[in-house]
């Protein structure tokens, strides 16, 4: 009976922790004097728990916290759904999709993610899927490009989990073509300045090859969105946002 009571108390404690782990709007962020953002481990150029460069999302979070006059706290999560177990107020990078009506409120976009086709220099351009026939192509498993090419006469490599691994394979000649994000390519170029690639849009393979990126605010309100938009505009006008994006291989939204 004592053991049962102890286990029941533990369950109540865990439920209480989940219930009390809540995001906050602007008023509560200022009241608690901290902005808590959800970030991923080992996910450069966006975030990392180790190394001299913390990542775009963390540095953007630092700028946002500075402008709000509060401190920055980090909640490390492997998957986005784990945010509900934290006090995370925001994701610093969420996709803006046309049919999105989810619970996360989003700011104006500040950059763009694109899916690119990357090869070594001098390989020419590709205009149709038929141009890829017989080639070795590395692409993330279960990606939109993968779903198209899996039924084509293309030798697919889908075991590489990161853009860096795919770009390594292209640079070393283990594959002819790599499918990566512009963020992954930009960061690779910044960290491997001697390696040269040529890139082009992958839209001819699949039309869903890019999306605008915004800050996603959890359990927030319009006042918080408006304030964050004003800060993003201020950072853009001062040049700080552009410099930060360039540091991590990206550009401001066009």
Coordinates of C-alpha atoms in Angstrom, one line a residue:
X1 CA 0.0 0.0 0.0
X2 CA 2.9 2.4 0.8
X3 CA 4.5 1.6 -2.5
X4 CA 1.2 2.3 -4.3
X5 CA 0.8 5.6 -2.5
X6 CA 4.4 6.6 -3.4
X7 CA 3.9 5.8 -7.1
X8 CA 0.6 7.7 -7.1
X9 CA 2.4 10.7 -5.6
X10 CA 5.0 10.5 -8.2
X11 CA 2.4 10.4 -11.0
X12 CA 0.7 13.5 -9.5
X13 CA 4.1 15.2 -9.3
X14 CA 4.8 14.5 -13.0
X15 CA 1.4 15.7 -14.1
X16 CA 1.8 18.9 -12.1
X17 CA 5.2 19.5 -13.7
X18 CA 3.6 19.2 -17.2
X19 CA 0.7 21.4 -16.3
X20 CA 2.9 24.1 -14.8
X21 CA 5.4 24.1 -17.7
X22 CA 3.7 26.8 -19.7
X23 CA 4.7 29.4 -22.2
X24 CA 4.1 33.1 -21.6
X25 CA 2.9 36.2 -23.4
X26 CA 4.8 39.6 -23.4
X27 CA 3.4 40.7 -20.0
X28 CA 4.4 37.5 -18.3
X29 CA 7.8 37.4 -20.0
X30 CA 8.5 40.9 -18.6
X31 CA 7.1 39.8 -15.2
X32 CA 9.4 36.8 -15.0
X33 CA 12.3 38.8 -16.6
X34 CA 13.3 36.1 -18.9
X35 CA 12.6 34.8 -22.5
X36 CA 12.7 31.0 -22.8
X37 CA 13.3 29.6 -26.3
X38 CA 13.3 26.0 -27.4
X39 CA 16.4 24.9 -29.3
X40 CA 17.9 21.7 -30.6
X41 CA 21.2 20.0 -29.8
X42 CA 23.9 19.8 -32.4
X43 CA 21.9 21.5 -35.1
X44 CA 24.1 24.1 -36.7
X45 CA 23.6 26.6 -38.3
X46 CA 20.6 27.0 -36.0
X47 CA 21.7 25.9 -32.6
X48 CA 24.3 23.8 -30.7
X49 CA 25.1 23.2 -27.1
X50 CA 28.9 23.1 -27.8
X51 CA 31.4 25.2 -29.8
X52 CA 32.3 28.9 -30.3
X53 CA 29.2 29.6 -32.5
X54 CA 25.9 29.0 -30.6
X55 CA 23.8 29.2 -33.8
X56 CA 21.4 31.5 -35.5
X57 CA 18.4 30.8 -33.3
X58 CA 20.3 31.3 -30.0
X59 CA 21.9 34.5 -31.2
X60 CA 18.6 35.8 -32.5
X61 CA 17.1 34.9 -29.2
X62 CA 19.8 36.9 -27.5
X63 CA 19.0 40.0 -29.6
X64 CA 15.3 39.6 -28.9
X65 CA 15.8 39.2 -25.2
X66 CA 18.1 42.3 -25.2
X67 CA 15.4 44.4 -26.9
X68 CA 12.8 43.2 -24.4
X69 CA 15.1 44.0 -21.5
X70 CA 15.1 40.4 -20.1
X71 CA 17.5 37.5 -19.8
X72 CA 17.5 34.5 -22.3
X73 CA 17.0 31.0 -21.1
X74 CA 17.3 27.9 -23.3
X75 CA 15.1 24.8 -23.3
X76 CA 16.9 21.9 -25.1
X77 CA 14.6 19.7 -27.0
X78 CA 15.2 16.9 -29.6
X79 CA 11.7 17.2 -31.1
X80 CA 9.3 20.1 -31.2
X81 CA 6.5 18.3 -29.3
X82 CA 8.8 18.2 -26.3
X83 CA 8.2 21.9 -25.8
X84 CA 5.0 21.1 -23.9
X85 CA 7.3 19.8 -21.1
X86 CA 9.2 23.0 -20.8
X87 CA 8.6 26.7 -20.1
X88 CA 9.5 27.5 -23.7
X89 CA 8.0 30.8 -25.0
X90 CA 9.2 30.7 -28.6
X91 CA 10.7 28.7 -31.4
X92 CA 13.1 31.0 -33.3
X93 CA 12.5 29.4 -36.6
X94 CA 9.2 28.0 -37.9
X95 CA 7.9 27.5 -41.4
X96 CA 5.1 29.7 -42.7
X97 CA 2.9 27.6 -44.9
X98 CA -0.2 28.7 -46.8
X99 CA -2.6 26.3 -45.1
X100 CA -1.2 26.7 -41.6
X101 CA -3.7 27.3 -38.8
X102 CA -1.8 25.8 -35.9
X103 CA -1.8 27.1 -32.3
X104 CA 1.6 28.8 -32.6
X105 CA 1.4 32.5 -33.4
X106 CA 3.9 33.6 -36.0
X107 CA 5.8 36.8 -36.7
X108 CA 6.6 38.3 -40.1
X109 CA 9.1 36.1 -41.9
X110 CA 12.8 37.1 -41.5
X111 CA 14.5 34.6 -43.8
X112 CA 13.8 31.9 -46.4
X113 CA 14.6 28.2 -46.5
X114 CA 15.1 26.7 -49.9
X115 CA 15.8 23.1 -51.1
X116 CA 18.8 23.1 -53.5
X117 CA 20.4 20.7 -55.9
X118 CA 24.1 20.8 -55.4
X119 CA 27.0 19.4 -57.5
X120 CA 30.6 20.0 -58.1
X121 CA 31.4 23.0 -60.3
X122 CA 31.3 22.5 -64.1
X123 CA 28.5 19.9 -64.0
X124 CA 26.0 22.1 -65.8
X125 CA 22.4 22.7 -64.9
X126 CA 19.5 20.2 -64.6
X127 CA 16.1 21.1 -66.0
X128 CA 14.1 17.8 -65.9
X129 CA 14.1 14.7 -63.7
X130 CA 15.3 12.8 -66.8
X131 CA 18.6 14.7 -66.5
X132 CA 19.2 12.9 -63.2
X133 CA 18.8 9.4 -64.6
X134 CA 21.8 7.1 -63.9
X135 CA 23.3 9.6 -61.4
X136 CA 24.0 9.0 -57.7
X137 CA 21.8 11.3 -55.7
X138 CA 21.9 11.9 -52.0
X139 CA 18.8 13.2 -50.3
X140 CA 17.2 13.0 -46.9
X141 CA 15.1 9.9 -46.3
X142 CA 11.3 10.5 -46.6
X143 CA 11.8 14.0 -48.0
X144 CA 9.7 15.4 -50.8
X145 CA 12.5 14.8 -53.3
X146 CA 13.0 11.2 -52.1
X147 CA 9.3 10.4 -52.7
X148 CA 9.6 11.5 -56.3
X149 CA 13.0 10.0 -57.1
X150 CA 12.4 6.6 -55.5
X151 CA 10.4 5.6 -58.6
X152 CA 13.0 6.9 -61.1
X153 CA 16.1 5.3 -62.6
X154 CA 18.3 7.1 -60.1
X155 CA 20.8 5.6 -57.6
X156 CA 19.5 7.0 -54.3
X157 CA 21.5 7.5 -51.1
X158 CA 19.2 8.3 -48.2
X159 CA 21.2 7.3 -45.1
X160 CA 22.9 10.7 -44.6
X161 CA 21.0 12.6 -41.9
X162 CA 22.7 16.0 -42.1
X163 CA 23.3 18.5 -44.9
X164 CA 27.0 18.4 -44.0
X165 CA 27.2 14.7 -44.6
X166 CA 25.5 15.0 -48.0
X167 CA 27.9 17.9 -49.0
X168 CA 30.9 15.9 -47.8
X169 CA 29.7 13.1 -50.2
X170 CA 29.4 15.5 -53.1
X171 CA 32.7 17.2 -52.4
X172 CA 34.5 13.8 -52.2
X173 CA 32.8 12.5 -55.4
X174 CA 30.9 9.7 -53.6
X175 CA 27.7 11.0 -55.1
X176 CA 27.0 13.2 -58.2
X177 CA 24.2 15.3 -56.7
X178 CA 23.2 16.3 -53.2
X179 CA 19.8 17.7 -52.1
X180 CA 20.3 20.1 -49.2
X181 CA 18.9 23.3 -47.7
X182 CA 20.3 26.7 -48.5
X183 CA 21.0 27.0 -44.7
X184 CA 23.1 23.8 -44.8
X185 CA 24.9 24.9 -47.9
X186 CA 25.5 28.4 -46.6
X187 CA 26.9 27.2 -43.3
X188 CA 29.1 24.6 -45.1
X189 CA 30.6 27.3 -47.3
X190 CA 31.3 29.5 -44.3
X191 CA 33.1 26.6 -42.5
X192 CA 34.7 25.1 -45.6
X193 CA 35.8 28.1 -47.7
X194 CA 38.1 26.0 -49.9
X195 CA 35.4 23.6 -51.1
X196 CA 33.5 24.8 -54.1
X197 CA 30.0 23.8 -55.2
X198 CA 27.4 24.9 -57.7
X199 CA 23.8 25.0 -56.8
X200 CA 20.3 25.5 -58.3
X201 CA 16.7 25.2 -57.4
X202 CA 15.2 21.7 -56.9
X203 CA 11.8 22.9 -58.0
X204 CA 11.8 20.8 -61.1
X205 CA 11.9 17.7 -58.9
X206 CA 9.2 18.8 -56.5
X207 CA 7.3 22.1 -56.2
X208 CA 7.5 22.2 -52.4
X209 CA 11.1 23.4 -52.3
X210 CA 11.0 26.3 -49.9
X211 CA 9.2 28.4 -47.3
X212 CA 9.5 31.6 -45.4
X213 CA 10.7 31.4 -41.8
X214 CA 9.4 33.3 -38.8
X215 CA 9.6 33.3 -35.0
X216 CA 6.9 31.1 -33.5
X217 CA 5.3 32.2 -30.2
X218 CA 3.7 29.6 -28.0
X219 CA 0.5 30.3 -26.1
X220 CA 0.9 34.0 -26.8
X221 CA -1.2 37.0 -28.0
X222 CA -1.2 39.6 -30.7
X223 CA 0.5 42.2 -28.6
X224 CA 3.5 39.9 -28.3
X225 CA 3.5 39.2 -32.0
X226 CA 3.4 42.9 -32.8
X227 CA 6.2 43.8 -30.4
X228 CA 8.4 41.0 -31.8
X229 CA 7.7 42.3 -35.3
X230 CA 8.8 45.8 -34.3
X231 CA 12.0 44.3 -32.9
X232 CA 12.7 42.3 -36.1
X233 CA 12.2 45.5 -38.1
X234 CA 14.5 47.4 -35.9
X235 CA 17.2 44.7 -36.1
X236 CA 16.8 44.7 -39.9
X237 CA 17.1 48.5 -40.2
X238 CA 20.2 48.5 -37.9
X239 CA 21.9 45.8 -40.0
X240 CA 22.2 43.4 -37.0
X241 CA 19.8 40.9 -38.5
X242 CA 21.5 40.8 -41.9
X243 CA 24.9 40.4 -40.3
X244 CA 23.7 37.6 -38.1
X245 CA 22.0 35.8 -41.0
X246 CA 25.2 36.1 -43.1
X247 CA 27.3 34.7 -40.3
X248 CA 25.3 31.5 -40.6
X249 CA 25.0 31.4 -44.4
X250 CA 21.5 32.9 -44.9
X251 CA 20.0 36.1 -46.2
X252 CA 17.1 38.3 -45.1
X253 CA 13.7 37.5 -46.6
X254 CA 13.3 39.0 -50.1

